[in-house]
PDB file of C-alpha atoms in Angstrom:
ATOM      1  CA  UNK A   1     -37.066  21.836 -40.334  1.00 81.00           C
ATOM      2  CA  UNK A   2     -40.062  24.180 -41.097  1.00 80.00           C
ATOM      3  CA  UNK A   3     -43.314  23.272 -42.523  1.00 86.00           C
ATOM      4  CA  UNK A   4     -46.042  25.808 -43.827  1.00 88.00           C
ATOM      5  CA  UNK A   5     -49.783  24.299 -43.753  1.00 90.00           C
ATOM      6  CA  UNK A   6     -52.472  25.479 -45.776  1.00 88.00           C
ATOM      7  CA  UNK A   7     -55.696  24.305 -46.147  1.00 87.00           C
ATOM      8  CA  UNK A   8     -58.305  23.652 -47.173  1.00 87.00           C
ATOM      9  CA  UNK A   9     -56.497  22.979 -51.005  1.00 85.00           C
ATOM     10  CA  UNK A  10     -59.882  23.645 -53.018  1.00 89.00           C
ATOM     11  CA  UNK A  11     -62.754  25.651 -51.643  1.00 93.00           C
ATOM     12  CA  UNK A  12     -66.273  26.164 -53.496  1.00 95.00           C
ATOM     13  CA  UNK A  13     -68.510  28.550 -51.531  1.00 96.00           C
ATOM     14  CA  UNK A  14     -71.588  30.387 -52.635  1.00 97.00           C
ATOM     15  CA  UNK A  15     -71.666  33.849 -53.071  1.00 97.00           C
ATOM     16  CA  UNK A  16     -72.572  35.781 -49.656  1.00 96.00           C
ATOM     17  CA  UNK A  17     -71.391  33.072 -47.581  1.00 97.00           C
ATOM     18  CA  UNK A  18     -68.301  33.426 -44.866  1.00 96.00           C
ATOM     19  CA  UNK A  19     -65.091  32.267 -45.126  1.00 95.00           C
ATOM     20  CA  UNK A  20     -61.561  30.995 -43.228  1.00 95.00           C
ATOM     21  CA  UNK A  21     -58.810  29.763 -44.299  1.00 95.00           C
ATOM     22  CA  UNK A  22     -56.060  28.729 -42.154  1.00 94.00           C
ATOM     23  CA  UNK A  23     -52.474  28.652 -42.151  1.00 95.00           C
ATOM     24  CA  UNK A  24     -50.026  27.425 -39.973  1.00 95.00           C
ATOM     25  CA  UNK A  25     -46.167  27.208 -39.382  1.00 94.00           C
ATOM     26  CA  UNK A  26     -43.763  25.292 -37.864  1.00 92.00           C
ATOM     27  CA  UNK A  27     -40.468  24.848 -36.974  1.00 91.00           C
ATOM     28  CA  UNK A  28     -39.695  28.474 -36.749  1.00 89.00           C
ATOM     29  CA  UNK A  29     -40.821  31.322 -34.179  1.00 89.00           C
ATOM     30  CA  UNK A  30     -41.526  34.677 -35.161  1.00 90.00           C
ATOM     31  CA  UNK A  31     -42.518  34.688 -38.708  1.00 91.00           C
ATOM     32  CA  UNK A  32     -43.770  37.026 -41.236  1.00 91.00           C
ATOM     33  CA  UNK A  33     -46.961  35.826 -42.606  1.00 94.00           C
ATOM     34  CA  UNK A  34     -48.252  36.803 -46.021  1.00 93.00           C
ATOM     35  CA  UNK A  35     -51.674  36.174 -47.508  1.00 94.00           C
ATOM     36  CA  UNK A  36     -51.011  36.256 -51.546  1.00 92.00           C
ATOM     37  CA  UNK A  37     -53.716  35.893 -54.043  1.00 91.00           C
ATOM     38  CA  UNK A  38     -53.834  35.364 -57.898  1.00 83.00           C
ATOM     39  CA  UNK A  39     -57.071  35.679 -60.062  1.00 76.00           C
ATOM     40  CA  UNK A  40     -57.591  33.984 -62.991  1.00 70.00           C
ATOM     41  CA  UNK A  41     -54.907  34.962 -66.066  1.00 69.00           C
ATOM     42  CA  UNK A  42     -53.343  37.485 -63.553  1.00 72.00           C
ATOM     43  CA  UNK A  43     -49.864  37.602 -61.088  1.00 76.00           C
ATOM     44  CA  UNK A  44     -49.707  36.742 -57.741  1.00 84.00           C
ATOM     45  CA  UNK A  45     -50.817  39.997 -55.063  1.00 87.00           C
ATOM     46  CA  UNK A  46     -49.938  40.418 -51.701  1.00 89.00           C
ATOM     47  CA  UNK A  47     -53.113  41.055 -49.433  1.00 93.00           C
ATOM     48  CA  UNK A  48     -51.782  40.795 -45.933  1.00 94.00           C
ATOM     49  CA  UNK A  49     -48.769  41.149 -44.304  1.00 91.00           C
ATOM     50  CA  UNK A  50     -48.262  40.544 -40.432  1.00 93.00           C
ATOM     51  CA  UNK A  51     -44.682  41.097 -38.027  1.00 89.00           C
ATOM     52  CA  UNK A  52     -46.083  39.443 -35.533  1.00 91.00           C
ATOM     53  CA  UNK A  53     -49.366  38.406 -33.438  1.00 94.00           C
ATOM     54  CA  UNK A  54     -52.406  40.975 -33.844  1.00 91.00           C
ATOM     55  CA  UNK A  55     -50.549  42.994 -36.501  1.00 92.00           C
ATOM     56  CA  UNK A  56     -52.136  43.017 -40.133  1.00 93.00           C
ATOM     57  CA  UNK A  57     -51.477  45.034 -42.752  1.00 90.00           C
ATOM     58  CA  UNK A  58     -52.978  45.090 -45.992  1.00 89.00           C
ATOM     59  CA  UNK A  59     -52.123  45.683 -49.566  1.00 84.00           C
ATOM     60  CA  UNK A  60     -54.958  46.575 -51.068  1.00 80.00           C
ATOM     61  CA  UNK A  61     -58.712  46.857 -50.100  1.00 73.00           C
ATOM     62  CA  UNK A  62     -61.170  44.191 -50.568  1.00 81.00           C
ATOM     63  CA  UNK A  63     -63.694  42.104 -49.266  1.00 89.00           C
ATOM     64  CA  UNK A  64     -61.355  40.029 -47.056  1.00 94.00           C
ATOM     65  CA  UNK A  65     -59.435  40.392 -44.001  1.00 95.00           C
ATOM     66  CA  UNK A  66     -57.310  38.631 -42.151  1.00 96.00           C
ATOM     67  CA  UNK A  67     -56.167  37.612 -38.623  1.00 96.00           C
ATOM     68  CA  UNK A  68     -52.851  36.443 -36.310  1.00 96.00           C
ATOM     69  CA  UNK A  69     -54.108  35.041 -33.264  1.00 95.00           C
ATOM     70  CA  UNK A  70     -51.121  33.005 -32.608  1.00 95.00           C
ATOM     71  CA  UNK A  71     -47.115  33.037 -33.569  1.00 95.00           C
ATOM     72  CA  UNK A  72     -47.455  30.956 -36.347  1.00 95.00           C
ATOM     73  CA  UNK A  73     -51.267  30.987 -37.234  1.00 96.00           C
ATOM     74  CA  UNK A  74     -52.284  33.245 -39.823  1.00 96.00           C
ATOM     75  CA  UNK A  75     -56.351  33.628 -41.114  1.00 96.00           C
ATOM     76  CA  UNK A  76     -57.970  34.960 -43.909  1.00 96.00           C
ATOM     77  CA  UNK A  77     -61.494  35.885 -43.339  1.00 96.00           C
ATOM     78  CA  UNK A  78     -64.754  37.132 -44.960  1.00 95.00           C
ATOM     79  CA  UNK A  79     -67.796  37.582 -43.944  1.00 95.00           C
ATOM     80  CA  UNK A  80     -69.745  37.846 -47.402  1.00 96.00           C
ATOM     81  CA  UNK A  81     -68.023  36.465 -50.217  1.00 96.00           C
ATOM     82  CA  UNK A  82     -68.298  37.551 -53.722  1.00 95.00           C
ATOM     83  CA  UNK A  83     -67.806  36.157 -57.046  1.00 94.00           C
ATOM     84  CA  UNK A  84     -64.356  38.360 -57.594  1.00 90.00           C
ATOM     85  CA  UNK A  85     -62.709  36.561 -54.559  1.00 93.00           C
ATOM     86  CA  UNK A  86     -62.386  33.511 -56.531  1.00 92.00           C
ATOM     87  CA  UNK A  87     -59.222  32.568 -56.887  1.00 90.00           C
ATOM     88  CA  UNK A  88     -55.543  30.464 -55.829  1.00 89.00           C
ATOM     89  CA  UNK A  89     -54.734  32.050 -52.371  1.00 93.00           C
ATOM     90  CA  UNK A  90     -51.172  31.557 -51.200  1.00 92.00           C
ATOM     91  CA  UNK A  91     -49.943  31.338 -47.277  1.00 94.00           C
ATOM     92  CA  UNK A  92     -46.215  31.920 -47.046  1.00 92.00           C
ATOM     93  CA  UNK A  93     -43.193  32.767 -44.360  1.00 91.00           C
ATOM     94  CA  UNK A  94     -40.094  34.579 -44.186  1.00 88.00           C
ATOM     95  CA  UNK A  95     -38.122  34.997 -41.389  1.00 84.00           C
ATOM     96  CA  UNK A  96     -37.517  38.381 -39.390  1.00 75.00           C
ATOM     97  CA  UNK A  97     -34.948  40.547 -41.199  1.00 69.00           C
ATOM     98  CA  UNK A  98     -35.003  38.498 -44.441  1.00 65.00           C
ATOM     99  CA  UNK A  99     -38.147  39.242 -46.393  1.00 60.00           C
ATOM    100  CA  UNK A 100     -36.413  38.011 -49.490  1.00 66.00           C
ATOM    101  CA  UNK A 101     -37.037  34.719 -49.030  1.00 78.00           C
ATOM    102  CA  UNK A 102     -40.217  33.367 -49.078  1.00 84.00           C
ATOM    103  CA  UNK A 103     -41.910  29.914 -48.115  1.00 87.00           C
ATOM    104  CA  UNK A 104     -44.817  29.396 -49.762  1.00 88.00           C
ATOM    105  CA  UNK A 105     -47.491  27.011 -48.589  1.00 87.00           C
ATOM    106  CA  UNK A 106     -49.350  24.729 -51.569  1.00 83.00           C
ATOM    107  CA  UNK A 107     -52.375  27.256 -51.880  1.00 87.00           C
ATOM    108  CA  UNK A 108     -56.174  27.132 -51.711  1.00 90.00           C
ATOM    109  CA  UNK A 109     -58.211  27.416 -54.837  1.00 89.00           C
ATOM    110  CA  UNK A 110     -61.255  29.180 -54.078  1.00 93.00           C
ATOM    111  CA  UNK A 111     -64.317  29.237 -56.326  1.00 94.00           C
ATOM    112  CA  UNK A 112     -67.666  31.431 -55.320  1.00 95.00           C
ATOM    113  CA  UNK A 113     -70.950  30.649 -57.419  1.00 95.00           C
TER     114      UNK A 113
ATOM    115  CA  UNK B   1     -44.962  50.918 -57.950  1.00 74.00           C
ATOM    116  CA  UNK B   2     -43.482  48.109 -59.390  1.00 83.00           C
ATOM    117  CA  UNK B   3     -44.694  45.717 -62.243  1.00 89.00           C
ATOM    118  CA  UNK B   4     -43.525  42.330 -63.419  1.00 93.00           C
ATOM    119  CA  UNK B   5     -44.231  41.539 -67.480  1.00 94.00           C
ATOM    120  CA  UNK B   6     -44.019  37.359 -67.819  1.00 95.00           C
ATOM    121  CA  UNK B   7     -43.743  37.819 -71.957  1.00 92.00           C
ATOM    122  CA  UNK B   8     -44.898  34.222 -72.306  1.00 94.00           C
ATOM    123  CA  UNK B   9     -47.804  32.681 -70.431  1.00 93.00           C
ATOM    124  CA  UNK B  10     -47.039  29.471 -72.170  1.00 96.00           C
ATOM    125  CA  UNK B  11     -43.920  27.628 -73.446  1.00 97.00           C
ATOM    126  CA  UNK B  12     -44.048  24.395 -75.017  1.00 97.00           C
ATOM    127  CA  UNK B  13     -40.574  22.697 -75.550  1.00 97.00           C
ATOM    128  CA  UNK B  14     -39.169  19.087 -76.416  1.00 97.00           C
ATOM    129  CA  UNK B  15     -37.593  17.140 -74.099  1.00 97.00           C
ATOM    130  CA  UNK B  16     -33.387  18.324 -73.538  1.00 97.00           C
ATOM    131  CA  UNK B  17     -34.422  21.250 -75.639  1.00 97.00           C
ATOM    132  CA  UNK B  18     -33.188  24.374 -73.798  1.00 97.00           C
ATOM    133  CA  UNK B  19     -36.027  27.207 -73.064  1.00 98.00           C
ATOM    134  CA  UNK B  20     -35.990  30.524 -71.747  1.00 97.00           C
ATOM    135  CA  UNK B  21     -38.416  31.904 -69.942  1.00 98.00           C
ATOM    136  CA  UNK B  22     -38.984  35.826 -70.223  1.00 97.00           C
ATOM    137  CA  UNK B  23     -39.269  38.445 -67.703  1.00 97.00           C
ATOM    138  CA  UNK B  24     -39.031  41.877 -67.516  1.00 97.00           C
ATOM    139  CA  UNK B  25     -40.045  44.558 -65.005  1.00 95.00           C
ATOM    140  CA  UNK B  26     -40.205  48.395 -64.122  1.00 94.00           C
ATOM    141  CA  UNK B  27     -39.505  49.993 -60.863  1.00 89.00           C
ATOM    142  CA  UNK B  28     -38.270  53.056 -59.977  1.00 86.00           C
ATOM    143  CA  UNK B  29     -35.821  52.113 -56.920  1.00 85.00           C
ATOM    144  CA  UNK B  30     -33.446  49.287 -57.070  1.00 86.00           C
ATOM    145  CA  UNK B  31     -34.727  45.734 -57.012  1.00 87.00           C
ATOM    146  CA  UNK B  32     -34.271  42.259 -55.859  1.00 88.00           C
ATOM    147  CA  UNK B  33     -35.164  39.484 -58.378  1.00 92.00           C
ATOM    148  CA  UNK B  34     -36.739  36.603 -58.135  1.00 92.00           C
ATOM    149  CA  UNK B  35     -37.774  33.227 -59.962  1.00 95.00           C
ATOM    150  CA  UNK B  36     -40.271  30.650 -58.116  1.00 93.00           C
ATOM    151  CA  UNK B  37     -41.523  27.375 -59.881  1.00 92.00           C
ATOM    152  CA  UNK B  38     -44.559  25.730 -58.581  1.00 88.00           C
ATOM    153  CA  UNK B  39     -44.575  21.654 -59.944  1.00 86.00           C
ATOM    154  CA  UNK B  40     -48.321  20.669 -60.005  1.00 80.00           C
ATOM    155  CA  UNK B  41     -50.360  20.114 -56.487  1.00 72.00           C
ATOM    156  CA  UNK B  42     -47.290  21.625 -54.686  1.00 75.00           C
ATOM    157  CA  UNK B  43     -46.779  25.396 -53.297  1.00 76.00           C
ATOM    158  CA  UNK B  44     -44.561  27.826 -54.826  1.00 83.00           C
ATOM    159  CA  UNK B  45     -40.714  27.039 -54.407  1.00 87.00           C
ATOM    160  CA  UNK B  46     -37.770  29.575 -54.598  1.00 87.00           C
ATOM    161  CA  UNK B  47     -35.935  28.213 -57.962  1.00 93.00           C
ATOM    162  CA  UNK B  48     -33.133  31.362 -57.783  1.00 92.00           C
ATOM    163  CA  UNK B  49     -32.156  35.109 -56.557  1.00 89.00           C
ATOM    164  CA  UNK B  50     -30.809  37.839 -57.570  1.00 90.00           C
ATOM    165  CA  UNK B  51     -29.611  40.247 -54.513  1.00 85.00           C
ATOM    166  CA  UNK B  52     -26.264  41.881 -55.674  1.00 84.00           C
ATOM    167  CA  UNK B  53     -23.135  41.102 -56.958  1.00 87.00           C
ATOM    168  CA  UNK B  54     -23.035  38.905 -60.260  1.00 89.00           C
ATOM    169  CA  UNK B  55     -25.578  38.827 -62.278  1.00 91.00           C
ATOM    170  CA  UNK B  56     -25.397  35.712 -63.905  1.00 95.00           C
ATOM    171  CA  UNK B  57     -27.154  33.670 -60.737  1.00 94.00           C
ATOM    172  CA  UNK B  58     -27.537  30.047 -60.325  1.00 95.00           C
ATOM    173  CA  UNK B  59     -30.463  28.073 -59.483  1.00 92.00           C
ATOM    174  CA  UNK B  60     -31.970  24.741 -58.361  1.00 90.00           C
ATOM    175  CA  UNK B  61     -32.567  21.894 -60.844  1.00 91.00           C
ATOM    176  CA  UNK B  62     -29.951  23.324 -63.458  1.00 95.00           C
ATOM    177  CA  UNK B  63     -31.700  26.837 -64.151  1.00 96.00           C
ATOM    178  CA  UNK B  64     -30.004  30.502 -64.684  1.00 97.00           C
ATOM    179  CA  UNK B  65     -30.928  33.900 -64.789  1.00 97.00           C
ATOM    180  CA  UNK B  66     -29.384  37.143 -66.245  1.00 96.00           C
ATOM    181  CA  UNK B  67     -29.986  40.209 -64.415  1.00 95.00           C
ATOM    182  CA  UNK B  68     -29.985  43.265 -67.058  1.00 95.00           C
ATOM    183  CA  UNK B  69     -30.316  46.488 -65.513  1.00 92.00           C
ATOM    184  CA  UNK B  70     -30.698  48.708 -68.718  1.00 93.00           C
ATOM    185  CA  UNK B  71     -33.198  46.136 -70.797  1.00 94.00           C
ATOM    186  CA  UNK B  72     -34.749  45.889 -66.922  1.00 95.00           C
ATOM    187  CA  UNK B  73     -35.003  42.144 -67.224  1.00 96.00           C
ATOM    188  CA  UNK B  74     -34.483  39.013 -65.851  1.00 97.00           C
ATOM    189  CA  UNK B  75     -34.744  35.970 -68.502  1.00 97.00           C
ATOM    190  CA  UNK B  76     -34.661  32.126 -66.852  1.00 98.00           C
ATOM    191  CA  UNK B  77     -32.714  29.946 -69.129  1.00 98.00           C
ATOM    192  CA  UNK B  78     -31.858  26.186 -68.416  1.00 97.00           C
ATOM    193  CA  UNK B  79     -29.813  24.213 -71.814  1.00 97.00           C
ATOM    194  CA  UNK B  80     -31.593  21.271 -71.270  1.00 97.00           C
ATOM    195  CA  UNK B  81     -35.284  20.237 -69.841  1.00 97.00           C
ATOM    196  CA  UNK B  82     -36.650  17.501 -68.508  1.00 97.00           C
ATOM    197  CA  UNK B  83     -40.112  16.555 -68.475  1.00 96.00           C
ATOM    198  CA  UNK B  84     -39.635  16.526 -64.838  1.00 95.00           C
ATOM    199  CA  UNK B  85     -39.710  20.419 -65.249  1.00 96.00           C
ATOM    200  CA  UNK B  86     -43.278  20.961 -66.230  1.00 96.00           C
ATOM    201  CA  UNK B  87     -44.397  23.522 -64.053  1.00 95.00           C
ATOM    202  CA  UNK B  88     -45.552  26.634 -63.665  1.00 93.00           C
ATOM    203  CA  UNK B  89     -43.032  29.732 -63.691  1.00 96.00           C
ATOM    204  CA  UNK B  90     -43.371  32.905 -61.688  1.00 94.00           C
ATOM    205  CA  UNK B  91     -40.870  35.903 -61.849  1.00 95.00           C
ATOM    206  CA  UNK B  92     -41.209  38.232 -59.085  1.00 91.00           C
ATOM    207  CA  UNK B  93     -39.722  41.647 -58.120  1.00 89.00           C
ATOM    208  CA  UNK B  94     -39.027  43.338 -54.204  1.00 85.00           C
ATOM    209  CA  UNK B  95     -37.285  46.483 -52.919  1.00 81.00           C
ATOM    210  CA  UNK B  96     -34.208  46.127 -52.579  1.00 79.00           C
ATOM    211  CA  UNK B  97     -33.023  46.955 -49.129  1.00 66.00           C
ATOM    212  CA  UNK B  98     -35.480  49.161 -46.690  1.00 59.00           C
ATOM    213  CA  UNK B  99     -37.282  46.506 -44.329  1.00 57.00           C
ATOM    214  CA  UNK B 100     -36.816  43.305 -46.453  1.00 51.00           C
ATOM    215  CA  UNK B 101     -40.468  42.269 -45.725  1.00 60.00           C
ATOM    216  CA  UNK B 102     -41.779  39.783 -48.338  1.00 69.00           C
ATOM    217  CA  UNK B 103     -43.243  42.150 -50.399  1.00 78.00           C
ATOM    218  CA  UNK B 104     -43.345  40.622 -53.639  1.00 84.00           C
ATOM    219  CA  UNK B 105     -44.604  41.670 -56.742  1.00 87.00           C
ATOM    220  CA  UNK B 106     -45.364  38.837 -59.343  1.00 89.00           C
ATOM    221  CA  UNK B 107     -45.737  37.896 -63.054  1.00 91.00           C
ATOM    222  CA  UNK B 108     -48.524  36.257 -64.571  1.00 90.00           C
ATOM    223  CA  UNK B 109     -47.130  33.518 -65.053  1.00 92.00           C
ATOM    224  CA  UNK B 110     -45.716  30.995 -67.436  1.00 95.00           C
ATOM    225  CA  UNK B 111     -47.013  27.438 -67.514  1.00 95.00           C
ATOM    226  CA  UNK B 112     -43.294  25.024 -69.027  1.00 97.00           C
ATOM    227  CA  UNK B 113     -44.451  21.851 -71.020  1.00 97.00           C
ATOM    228  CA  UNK B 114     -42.075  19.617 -71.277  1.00 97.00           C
ATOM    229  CA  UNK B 115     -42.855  16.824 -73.792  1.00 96.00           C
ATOM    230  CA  UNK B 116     -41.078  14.006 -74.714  1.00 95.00           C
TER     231      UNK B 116
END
């Protein structure tokens, strides 16, 4: 069976400070990763999206980017963080050719102060 | 671009009492549909789909949803909760068809009390 991992599950960094969070799958070969975030009192947002290893795209620009250095290991990075990157980010998979289903991993709560 | 409206961002409800749970969306291409629950310290779980075909769709756990193309919505409904169903409720909203990537576009959210 598959298994997403996500950690760390709550983060508190100070503002300017790096960050990594990691996410792994197994099980499966070949995913689609996803990087999702959700502020506080808003909806979920895709970030990243990667189709395989050492190809990201993003969503939207920010502060944070985000890396595939193996199959089934997908990164979100910073290198300065700041106080709007707080929030509940969200690993999850889908296989190749069926994007419609998504496997979410339990999420990382991030707070910068 | 695509938006997801979650009407309520919290629903209290009795025990066996049924609840819906509102959603409704804009997009100007056709659209999957999509309801995740996420139970407390746990990730986000697929509860039910909407693809094609009828639009009445069955979930996990007892839950439905009605796909309405003209009021562009997609309401979760279950006739009777348990407490065991206090959770946090996300609708969500994809392209249909194209590359199928997980592109999701989510609701704010509503947080289900269930109380006894």
């Amino acid at each position: 069976s598959q298994t997403i991992h996500q950690w760390p599950a709550t983060l508190v960094q100070p503002v300017g400070s790096p960050l990594s969070l990691e996410c792994t799958v197994e099980g499966t070969s070949n995913p689609n990763l996803y990087w999702y975030r959700q502020a506080a009192g808003r909806g979920l947002q895709l970030l990243f999206y990667s189709v395989g290893i050492g190809q990201i795209s993003s969503e939207v620009p920010q502060n944070l980017s985000a890396s595939r250095p193996q199959d089934r290991q997908f990164i979100l990075s910073s290198k300065k963080l700041l106080l709007s990157d707080s929030g509940f980010y969200l690993c999850a998979w889908s296989q190749q050719g069926a994007g419609e289903k998504l496997f979410f991993g339990s999420g990382t709560q991030l707070s910068v102060l | 671009a695509q938006s997801v409206t979650q009407l309520d961002s919290q629903v209290p409800v009795f025990e066996e009492a049924p609840v819906e749970l509102r959603c409704n969306y804009s997009s100007s291409v056709s659209v999957y549909l999509f309801w995740y629950v996420q139970y407390p310290n746990q990730g986000l779980q697929l509860l039910l789909k909407y693809l094609s075909g009828s639009t009445l769709v069955k979930g996990i756990n007892g839950f439905e949803a009605e796909f309405n193309k003209s009021q562009t919505s997609f309401h979760l409904r279950k006739p009777s909760v348990h407490i065991s169903d206090t959770a946090e409720y996300f609708c969500a909203v994809s392209n249909a068809g194209g590359t199928s990537y997980g592109k999701l576009t989510f609701g704010q959210g509503t947080i289900l009390t269930v109380h006894p």
